[in-house]
Tab-separated table of C-alpha atoms and ligand atoms in Angstrom:
chain	number	residue	atom	x	y	z
A	1	MET	CA	16.856	-21.620	24.289
A	2	THR	CA	15.844	-18.728	22.168
A	3	ARG	CA	15.599	-19.702	18.688
A	4	VAL	CA	14.020	-16.599	17.381
A	5	GLU	CA	14.737	-13.206	18.954
A	6	PHE	CA	11.697	-10.977	19.565
A	7	PHE	CA	13.640	-8.155	17.914
A	8	LYS	CA	17.121	-7.526	16.536
A	9	HIS	CA	18.221	-4.044	15.398
A	10	SER	CA	19.943	-3.273	12.155
A	11	ILE	CA	23.024	-1.355	13.073
A	12	GLY	CA	25.628	-2.048	10.689
A	13	ASP	CA	29.107	-0.887	9.751
A	14	GLU	CA	27.714	2.283	8.456
A	15	GLU	CA	26.460	3.466	11.637
A	16	ILE	CA	29.459	2.206	13.448
A	17	GLU	CA	31.827	4.188	11.474
A	18	ARG	CA	29.933	7.279	11.405
A	19	VAL	CA	29.491	7.161	15.450
A	20	THR	CA	33.069	6.241	15.577
A	21	LYS	CA	34.024	9.481	13.758
A	22	VAL	CA	31.842	11.684	16.247
A	23	LEU	CA	33.644	9.949	19.247
A	24	LYS	CA	37.221	10.544	17.618
A	25	GLY	CA	36.027	13.961	17.387
A	26	LEU	CA	35.623	17.150	19.547
A	27	PHE	CA	32.024	17.826	19.751
A	28	ILE	CA	29.795	15.047	21.259
A	29	THR	CA	26.670	16.879	22.398
A	30	THR	CA	23.950	18.461	20.674
A	31	GLY	CA	25.650	19.997	17.270
A	32	ASP	CA	26.297	19.234	13.520
A	33	GLU	CA	25.201	15.792	13.710
A	34	VAL	CA	21.898	16.449	15.420
A	35	ALA	CA	21.128	19.233	13.072
A	36	GLU	CA	21.832	17.023	9.900
A	37	PHE	CA	19.621	14.358	11.382
A	38	GLU	CA	16.807	16.801	11.762
A	39	ARG	CA	17.270	18.054	8.274
A	40	ALA	CA	17.218	14.472	7.111
A	41	MET	CA	14.043	13.548	9.095
A	42	ALA	CA	12.292	16.678	7.930
A	43	ALA	CA	13.002	15.915	4.426
A	44	TYR	CA	11.980	12.133	4.848
A	45	LEU	CA	8.611	13.230	6.247
A	46	GLY	CA	8.250	15.988	3.690
A	47	LEU	CA	7.964	18.609	6.727
A	48	PRO	CA	9.536	21.795	7.352
A	49	HIS	CA	11.033	21.249	10.922
A	50	ALA	CA	11.753	18.579	13.111
A	51	VAL	CA	13.450	18.851	16.876
A	52	ALA	CA	15.383	15.623	18.073
A	53	VAL	CA	15.250	14.807	21.624
A	54	MET	CA	15.987	11.619	23.757
A	55	SER	CA	12.581	9.811	23.662
A	56	CYS	CA	9.107	9.933	21.937
A	57	THR	CA	7.598	10.520	25.310
A	58	ALA	CA	9.639	13.744	25.903
A	59	ALA	CA	8.759	14.749	22.271
A	60	MET	CA	4.960	14.392	23.261
A	61	GLN	CA	5.321	16.381	26.562
A	62	LEU	CA	7.240	19.466	24.518
A	63	ALA	CA	4.588	19.448	21.973
A	64	TRP	CA	1.931	19.978	24.609
A	65	LEU	CA	3.896	22.668	26.312
A	66	ALA	CA	4.832	24.353	22.706
A	67	ALA	CA	0.855	24.260	22.040
A	68	ASP	CA	0.329	25.782	25.567
A	69	ILE	CA	-1.747	22.750	26.766
A	70	GLY	CA	-1.348	22.281	30.659
A	71	PRO	CA	-3.386	22.514	33.786
A	72	GLY	CA	-7.070	22.474	33.381
A	73	ASP	CA	-6.881	21.095	29.797
A	74	GLU	CA	-7.861	17.690	28.524
A	75	VAL	CA	-6.327	15.596	25.729
A	76	ILE	CA	-8.145	12.548	24.275
A	77	THR	CA	-6.241	9.458	23.708
A	78	THR	CA	-6.337	5.766	23.567
A	79	PRO	CA	-5.966	3.320	26.428
A	80	LEU	CA	-4.465	0.596	24.063
A	81	THR	CA	-0.893	2.038	23.833
A	82	PHE	CA	2.393	2.356	25.703
A	83	ILE	CA	1.981	4.128	29.047
A	84	GLY	CA	4.215	7.036	27.907
A	85	THR	CA	1.452	8.082	25.657
A	86	ALA	CA	-1.019	9.129	28.063
A	87	ASN	CA	1.767	10.001	30.618
A	88	SER	CA	2.871	12.635	28.231
A	89	ALA	CA	-0.184	14.740	29.039
A	90	LEU	CA	0.191	14.303	32.728
A	91	MET	CA	3.907	15.517	32.363
A	92	ALA	CA	2.583	18.686	30.689
A	93	GLY	CA	0.115	19.286	33.504
A	94	ALA	CA	-2.681	18.086	31.323
A	95	THR	CA	-5.478	15.443	31.965
A	96	PRO	CA	-5.546	12.489	29.370
A	97	VAL	CA	-9.057	11.543	28.760
A	98	LEU	CA	-9.229	7.955	27.509
A	99	VAL	CA	-11.759	6.641	24.767
A	100	ASP	CA	-12.140	3.002	23.389
A	101	VAL	CA	-10.642	1.640	19.907
A	102	GLU	CA	-11.838	0.213	16.936
A	103	ARG	CA	-12.163	-3.467	16.835
A	104	SER	CA	-10.872	-4.122	13.580
A	105	THR	CA	-7.627	-2.167	13.689
A	106	GLY	CA	-7.176	-1.422	17.366
A	107	ASN	CA	-6.779	2.204	16.501
A	108	ILE	CA	-8.719	5.036	18.446
A	109	ASN	CA	-12.168	5.354	17.417
A	110	ALA	CA	-13.040	8.649	15.969
A	111	SER	CA	-16.823	8.755	16.740
A	112	ALA	CA	-15.746	7.945	20.366
A	113	ILE	CA	-13.336	10.984	20.457
A	114	ALA	CA	-16.285	13.306	19.068
A	115	SER	CA	-18.534	12.012	21.757
A	116	ALA	CA	-15.706	12.658	24.314
A	117	VAL	CA	-15.338	16.465	23.598
A	118	THR	CA	-15.998	18.844	26.190
A	119	GLU	CA	-15.262	22.495	26.656
A	120	ARG	CA	-11.843	21.434	28.527
A	121	THR	CA	-10.628	19.432	25.480
A	122	ARG	CA	-7.910	21.050	24.024
A	123	GLY	CA	-6.018	18.221	22.115
A	124	ILE	CA	-6.146	14.856	20.452
A	125	LEU	CA	-3.210	12.378	20.759
A	126	PRO	CA	-4.001	9.522	18.236
A	127	VAL	CA	-1.400	6.503	18.241
A	128	HIS	CA	-0.808	4.979	14.876
A	129	LEU	CA	-0.899	1.329	16.551
A	130	TYR	CA	1.386	-1.436	15.158
A	131	GLY	CA	2.274	0.905	12.314
A	132	GLN	CA	-1.380	1.421	10.847
A	133	MET	CA	-2.288	5.131	10.702
A	134	CYS	CA	-5.489	6.275	12.433
A	135	ASP	CA	-8.375	7.686	10.370
A	136	MET	CA	-6.677	11.198	10.229
A	137	ASP	CA	-9.355	12.593	7.857
A	138	ALA	CA	-11.913	11.912	10.705
A	139	ILE	CA	-9.732	12.994	13.389
A	140	GLN	CA	-8.686	16.339	11.406
A	141	SER	CA	-12.137	17.323	11.040
A	142	ILE	CA	-13.271	17.091	14.614
A	143	ALA	CA	-9.844	19.034	15.563
A	144	ASP	CA	-11.112	21.550	12.915
A	145	LYS	CA	-14.542	21.989	14.258
A	146	HIS	CA	-13.461	22.216	18.024
A	147	ASP	CA	-10.236	24.010	17.552
A	148	LEU	CA	-7.859	21.251	18.786
A	149	VAL	CA	-4.490	20.508	18.517
A	150	ILE	CA	-3.343	17.014	17.165
A	151	VAL	CA	-0.182	15.630	18.475
A	152	GLU	CA	0.395	12.178	16.790
A	153	ASP	CA	1.940	9.349	18.718
A	154	ALA	CA	3.896	7.987	15.486
A	155	ALA	CA	6.276	5.772	17.664
A	156	HIS	CA	5.060	2.947	15.439
A	157	SER	CA	4.549	4.771	12.217
A	158	LEU	CA	7.807	6.334	10.822
A	159	GLU	CA	7.313	4.727	7.247
A	160	ALA	CA	3.281	4.661	7.279
A	161	GLN	CA	0.863	7.018	5.544
A	162	TRP	CA	-2.721	7.648	5.416
A	163	ASN	CA	-3.931	8.904	2.112
A	164	GLY	CA	-0.437	9.379	0.979
A	165	LYS	CA	0.708	11.565	3.607
A	166	SER	CA	2.799	10.658	6.735
A	167	GLY	CA	2.819	11.599	10.241
A	168	GLY	CA	2.854	15.206	11.109
A	169	HIS	CA	0.995	16.183	7.563
A	170	TYR	CA	-2.438	15.955	9.537
A	171	GLY	CA	-1.295	16.906	13.028
A	172	ASP	CA	0.397	20.030	14.395
A	173	TYR	CA	3.049	17.878	15.820
A	174	ALA	CA	4.002	14.279	15.174
A	175	CYS	CA	6.421	12.329	17.707
A	176	PHE	CA	8.687	9.628	16.802
A	177	SER	CA	10.758	7.109	18.799
A	178	PHE	CA	13.853	5.624	18.169
A	179	TYR	CA	13.844	3.412	21.300
A	180	ALA	CA	15.561	-0.159	20.892
A	181	THR	CA	12.720	-2.028	19.391
A	182	LYS	CA	11.559	0.676	16.867
A	183	SER	CA	11.917	0.377	13.183
A	184	ILE	CA	15.155	2.606	13.504
A	185	THR	CA	17.024	3.100	16.580
A	186	ALA	CA	19.827	4.189	18.429
A	187	GLY	CA	19.091	2.565	21.484
A	188	GLU	CA	16.900	5.630	22.863
A	189	GLY	CA	15.853	8.761	20.938
A	190	GLY	CA	12.821	10.680	19.539
A	191	ILE	CA	11.942	13.593	17.527
A	192	VAL	CA	8.894	15.879	17.130
A	193	SER	CA	7.987	17.320	13.728
A	194	VAL	CA	6.475	20.703	13.659
A	195	LYS	CA	5.087	22.911	10.950
A	196	ASP	CA	5.330	26.611	12.732
A	197	ALA	CA	8.842	28.012	12.524
A	198	GLY	CA	8.129	30.040	15.876
A	199	LYS	CA	7.096	26.727	17.555
A	200	ASP	CA	10.129	24.998	16.268
A	201	SER	CA	12.398	27.581	17.821
A	202	PHE	CA	10.565	27.355	21.309
A	203	LEU	CA	10.842	23.530	21.001
A	204	ARG	CA	14.552	23.929	20.741
A	205	LYS	CA	14.539	25.983	24.040
A	206	LEU	CA	12.339	23.883	25.797
A	207	ARG	CA	14.476	20.757	25.075
A	208	LEU	CA	17.682	22.492	26.755
A	209	HIS	CA	16.742	24.262	29.869
A	210	GLY	CA	15.187	27.210	28.285
A	211	LEU	CA	18.583	28.318	26.924
A	212	ASP	CA	18.282	30.819	24.168
A	213	ARG	CA	21.809	29.509	23.056
A	214	THR	CA	23.236	26.118	22.554
A	215	ALA	CA	26.673	24.775	23.683
A	216	GLU	CA	27.640	24.511	19.981
A	217	ASP	CA	26.783	28.320	19.577
A	218	SER	CA	29.152	29.104	22.344
A	219	TYR	CA	31.774	26.978	20.955
A	220	THR	CA	31.748	27.943	17.318
A	221	ASN	CA	31.178	31.636	18.173
A	222	HIS	CA	32.891	33.486	20.954
A	223	PHE	CA	31.315	32.941	24.314
A	224	LYS	CA	28.194	35.173	24.969
A	225	GLN	CA	26.110	35.033	27.919
A	226	TYR	CA	22.807	33.116	27.507
A	227	ASP	CA	19.758	34.222	28.783
A	228	VAL	CA	16.694	31.870	30.234
A	229	ALA	CA	13.239	33.342	29.742
A	230	THR	CA	11.226	30.050	30.177
A	231	LEU	CA	11.416	26.714	32.024
A	232	GLY	CA	12.782	24.165	30.084
A	233	TRP	CA	13.835	20.521	30.384
A	234	LYS	CA	16.915	18.319	29.868
A	235	TYR	CA	15.813	16.285	26.682
A	236	ASN	CA	18.237	17.114	23.913
A	237	MET	CA	19.602	14.612	21.505
A	238	ASP	CA	23.252	14.403	21.347
A	239	ASN	CA	25.721	13.907	18.184
A	240	ILE	CA	26.367	10.475	19.292
A	241	HIS	CA	22.744	9.378	18.910
A	242	ALA	CA	22.114	11.381	15.861
A	243	ALA	CA	25.201	9.804	13.993
A	244	ILE	CA	23.653	6.370	14.276
A	245	LEU	CA	20.360	7.770	13.527
A	246	ILE	CA	21.460	9.347	10.070
A	247	GLU	CA	22.699	6.057	8.993
A	248	GLN	CA	19.522	4.037	10.160
A	249	LEU	CA	17.317	6.423	8.509
A	250	LYS	CA	18.877	5.958	5.039
A	251	LYS	CA	17.959	2.020	5.686
A	252	ALA	CA	14.488	2.966	6.835
A	253	ASP	CA	12.618	2.256	3.513
A	254	ALA	CA	14.535	-0.910	2.528
A	255	MET	CA	14.017	-2.370	6.009
A	256	GLN	CA	10.387	-1.726	5.888
A	257	GLN	CA	10.149	-3.602	2.649
A	258	ARG	CA	11.816	-6.458	4.232
A	259	ARG	CA	9.116	-6.306	6.991
A	260	ALA	CA	6.350	-5.885	4.593
A	261	GLU	CA	7.406	-9.304	3.170
A	262	THR	CA	7.306	-11.314	6.460
A	263	TYR	CA	4.051	-9.466	7.402
A	264	ASN	CA	2.393	-10.705	4.263
A	265	ARG	CA	3.858	-14.235	4.797
A	266	TYR	CA	2.514	-14.257	8.050
A	267	VAL	CA	-1.011	-13.080	7.065
A	268	GLU	CA	-0.983	-15.779	4.342
A	269	ALA	CA	-0.184	-18.354	6.784
A	270	PHE	CA	-2.589	-17.427	9.453
A	271	SER	CA	-5.802	-16.195	7.901
A	272	GLU	CA	-6.974	-19.898	7.457
A	273	ILE	CA	-6.385	-20.855	10.957
A	274	GLU	CA	-9.455	-21.229	13.064
A	275	GLU	CA	-8.185	-20.390	16.163
A	276	ILE	CA	-6.406	-17.019	14.922
A	277	GLU	CA	-8.009	-13.590	13.990
A	278	LEU	CA	-6.037	-10.750	12.689
A	279	HIS	CA	-6.573	-6.919	12.445
A	280	SER	CA	-7.284	-5.649	8.853
A	281	ILE	CA	-5.548	-2.781	7.199
A	282	ARG	CA	-7.675	0.030	5.911
A	283	LYS	CA	-7.433	0.902	2.371
A	284	GLU	CA	-6.231	4.442	2.937
A	285	CYS	CA	-3.390	3.361	4.945
A	286	ALA	CA	0.300	2.375	3.787
A	287	HIS	CA	1.491	0.361	6.943
A	288	SER	CA	4.872	0.821	8.347
A	289	TYR	CA	4.747	-3.096	9.250
A	290	LEU	CA	6.500	-2.172	12.454
A	291	MET	CA	4.496	-5.107	14.590
A	292	PHE	CA	2.621	-8.111	13.647
A	293	THR	CA	0.034	-9.397	16.184
A	294	ILE	CA	-2.440	-12.215	16.550
A	295	LEU	CA	-5.663	-12.463	18.206
A	296	VAL	CA	-6.513	-15.831	20.094
A	297	ASP	CA	-8.945	-16.767	22.658
A	298	SER	CA	-8.420	-14.956	25.730
A	299	SER	CA	-8.878	-17.730	28.262
A	300	ARG	CA	-5.726	-19.400	26.383
A	301	ARG	CA	-3.594	-16.231	25.497
A	302	ASP	CA	-1.604	-16.524	28.505
A	303	THR	CA	-0.833	-20.345	27.964
A	304	ILE	CA	-0.048	-19.713	24.443
A	305	LEU	CA	2.485	-17.079	25.290
A	306	GLU	CA	4.172	-19.184	27.731
A	307	GLU	CA	4.366	-22.137	25.396
A	308	LEU	CA	5.842	-20.080	22.383
A	309	GLN	CA	8.471	-18.867	24.700
A	310	ASN	CA	9.293	-22.324	25.822
A	311	ARG	CA	9.645	-23.014	22.325
A	312	GLY	CA	12.047	-20.354	21.819
A	313	ILE	CA	10.293	-17.691	20.090
A	314	GLY	CA	10.510	-14.264	21.680
A	315	VAL	CA	6.813	-12.747	21.892
A	316	SER	CA	5.042	-9.687	23.726
A	317	VAL	CA	1.842	-8.085	24.610
A	318	ASN	CA	0.943	-4.672	23.002
A	319	PHE	CA	-0.859	-3.646	25.099
A	320	TYR	CA	-2.209	-4.110	28.485
A	321	PRO	CA	-4.918	-1.391	28.043
A	322	LEU	CA	-3.207	1.292	30.133
A	323	HIS	CA	-6.452	2.353	32.092
A	324	LEU	CA	-6.211	-0.831	34.062
A	325	PHE	CA	-2.696	-0.169	35.563
A	326	THR	CA	-2.753	0.831	39.310
A	327	PHE	CA	-1.573	4.169	38.838
A	328	TYR	CA	-4.444	5.102	36.302
A	329	ARG	CA	-7.126	3.157	38.606
A	330	GLU	CA	-6.135	5.114	41.420
A	331	ARG	CA	-5.802	8.395	39.992
A	332	PHE	CA	-8.749	8.505	37.655
A	333	GLY	CA	-10.983	5.796	39.057
A	334	TYR	CA	-10.803	3.705	35.820
A	335	LYS	CA	-11.865	0.072	36.008
A	336	GLN	CA	-12.503	-3.096	34.184
A	337	GLY	CA	-15.212	-2.666	31.677
A	338	ASP	CA	-14.570	0.787	30.890
A	339	PHE	CA	-13.137	0.220	27.238
A	340	PRO	CA	-14.430	-3.034	26.313
A	341	VAL	CA	-12.829	-3.327	22.995
A	342	ALA	CA	-9.286	-2.192	24.039
A	343	GLU	CA	-9.713	-4.828	27.054
A	344	GLU	CA	-10.810	-7.527	24.427
A	345	ILE	CA	-7.714	-6.877	22.311
A	346	GLY	CA	-5.327	-6.456	25.277
A	347	SER	CA	-6.628	-9.915	26.466
A	348	ARG	CA	-6.466	-11.632	23.387
A	349	THR	CA	-3.294	-10.213	21.485
A	350	ILE	CA	0.153	-11.818	21.075
A	351	THR	CA	3.010	-9.876	19.072
A	352	LEU	CA	5.258	-12.189	17.013
A	353	PRO	CA	8.888	-11.345	15.833
A	354	LEU	CA	9.041	-8.770	13.170
A	355	TYR	CA	12.181	-7.075	11.879
A	356	ALA	CA	14.285	-6.716	9.006
A	357	ARG	CA	17.139	-9.219	10.028
A	358	LEU	CA	14.681	-12.066	10.446
A	359	THR	CA	15.579	-15.027	8.183
A	360	GLU	CA	13.147	-17.161	6.022
A	361	GLU	CA	13.832	-20.109	8.300
A	362	GLU	CA	13.041	-18.270	11.329
A	363	VAL	CA	9.722	-16.907	9.892
A	364	GLU	CA	8.657	-20.623	8.949
A	365	TYR	CA	9.793	-21.859	12.404
A	366	VAL	CA	7.536	-19.152	13.949
A	367	ILE	CA	4.360	-20.132	11.699
A	368	ASP	CA	4.826	-23.726	12.146
A	369	THR	CA	5.144	-23.398	15.855
A	370	VAL	CA	2.538	-20.987	16.073
A	371	LYS	CA	0.140	-23.017	14.167
A	372	ASP	CA	0.918	-26.144	16.307
A	373	VAL	CA	0.447	-24.337	19.480
A	374	VAL	CA	-2.852	-22.683	19.009
A	375	ARG	CA	-4.353	-25.611	17.491
A	376	ASN	CA	-2.979	-28.097	20.402
A	377	ILE	CA	-2.232	-26.356	23.642
A	378	GLY	CA	-4.485	-25.340	26.406
A	379	LYS	CA	-7.646	-26.457	24.870
B	401	PLP	C1	7.764	2.967	22.166
B	401	PLP	C2	6.429	3.849	22.334
B	401	PLP	C3	6.595	5.000	23.087
B	401	PLP	C4	7.599	5.647	23.930
B	401	PLP	O1	8.795	5.969	23.134
B	401	PLP	P1	9.917	6.325	23.831
B	401	PLP	O2	10.840	6.780	22.959
B	401	PLP	O3	10.452	5.199	24.688
B	401	PLP	O4	9.592	7.340	24.979
B	401	PLP	C5	5.223	5.993	22.864
B	401	PLP	N1	4.309	5.361	22.198
B	401	PLP	C6	4.035	4.201	21.591
B	401	PLP	C7	2.889	3.771	20.983
B	401	PLP	C8	5.331	3.479	21.784
B	401	PLP	O5	5.211	2.060	21.206
């Protein structure tokens, strides 16, 4: 029996009322609600433009295409992430080049990026792992030196900052996810922030078949034939998802605050436990507190994972290093040992429940159970 779910969304009456209004109205695909959500996201981030799509992976693919990065180009990223991160480069026709991560945070190692730059490198794809932003000053200076485009995978870091700036301020593009287990969600969804107005309108074409008009244009104004001047994709967000996300975004900071309390309680409870190691948070970083992970001995990790689930706690592994997936091994010849730090974290990490609706009793149950299991099981 599950006693503590791994994740519960916080969709409430406000979201349900707003989406109901959309469903009772006329226009359910990309329209007013999407435009309003894009304005709200841009304002939240303090950036001029944001283009809503149906996933963060799509957002990253379109960012590469908008930056004119594709076949023959290399993009440097981390193996300690979700598969969609590196795949976004492949989806644009570019080649992802992996480098190892920092031991203390799990984030991509900036000096490893600097060493991996070749004449084919065109982009850097940092992932703000678990909600802690990467060293964006170091990454920005590498990008400036070699004239590289930065696309941030900000799927974990909506509310996070590095030296007071959120995702999208250092990078040319930042991509956010509204997948079911992210800090704000509509089940699925994504958005890409962009600073350049010309790129903003290009991204709007890329997300909808390359059309130079939207369905809403054709509805609100009289029909006028559209033209297609570029290959586009079918990634546009609809008013239904946007309605939910407008209300979710209003709650983002309050939910982050609630997660911070739980995160700090976990840190307090686990930092003295000999069998547990924790990642550290760098002083330049304001964490989004999306995920809380512990590191245990790799030889006991799977046993501990299994026992926590037997005792009713939802857990996960973030992440199995993606270079060890069959597709990446076969396509790029990666093997065990290529990225030792990512492999070590991947073999030792366990993600515990962390979300705004977690109750104090649930948190204490997780703490007591984890302590008991790491001390007593599989030794
Ligand atoms: C969830 C996630 C993604 C993918 O987001 P989608 O919206 O599902 O495409 C990308 N990167 C990271 C780090 C993620 O956790």
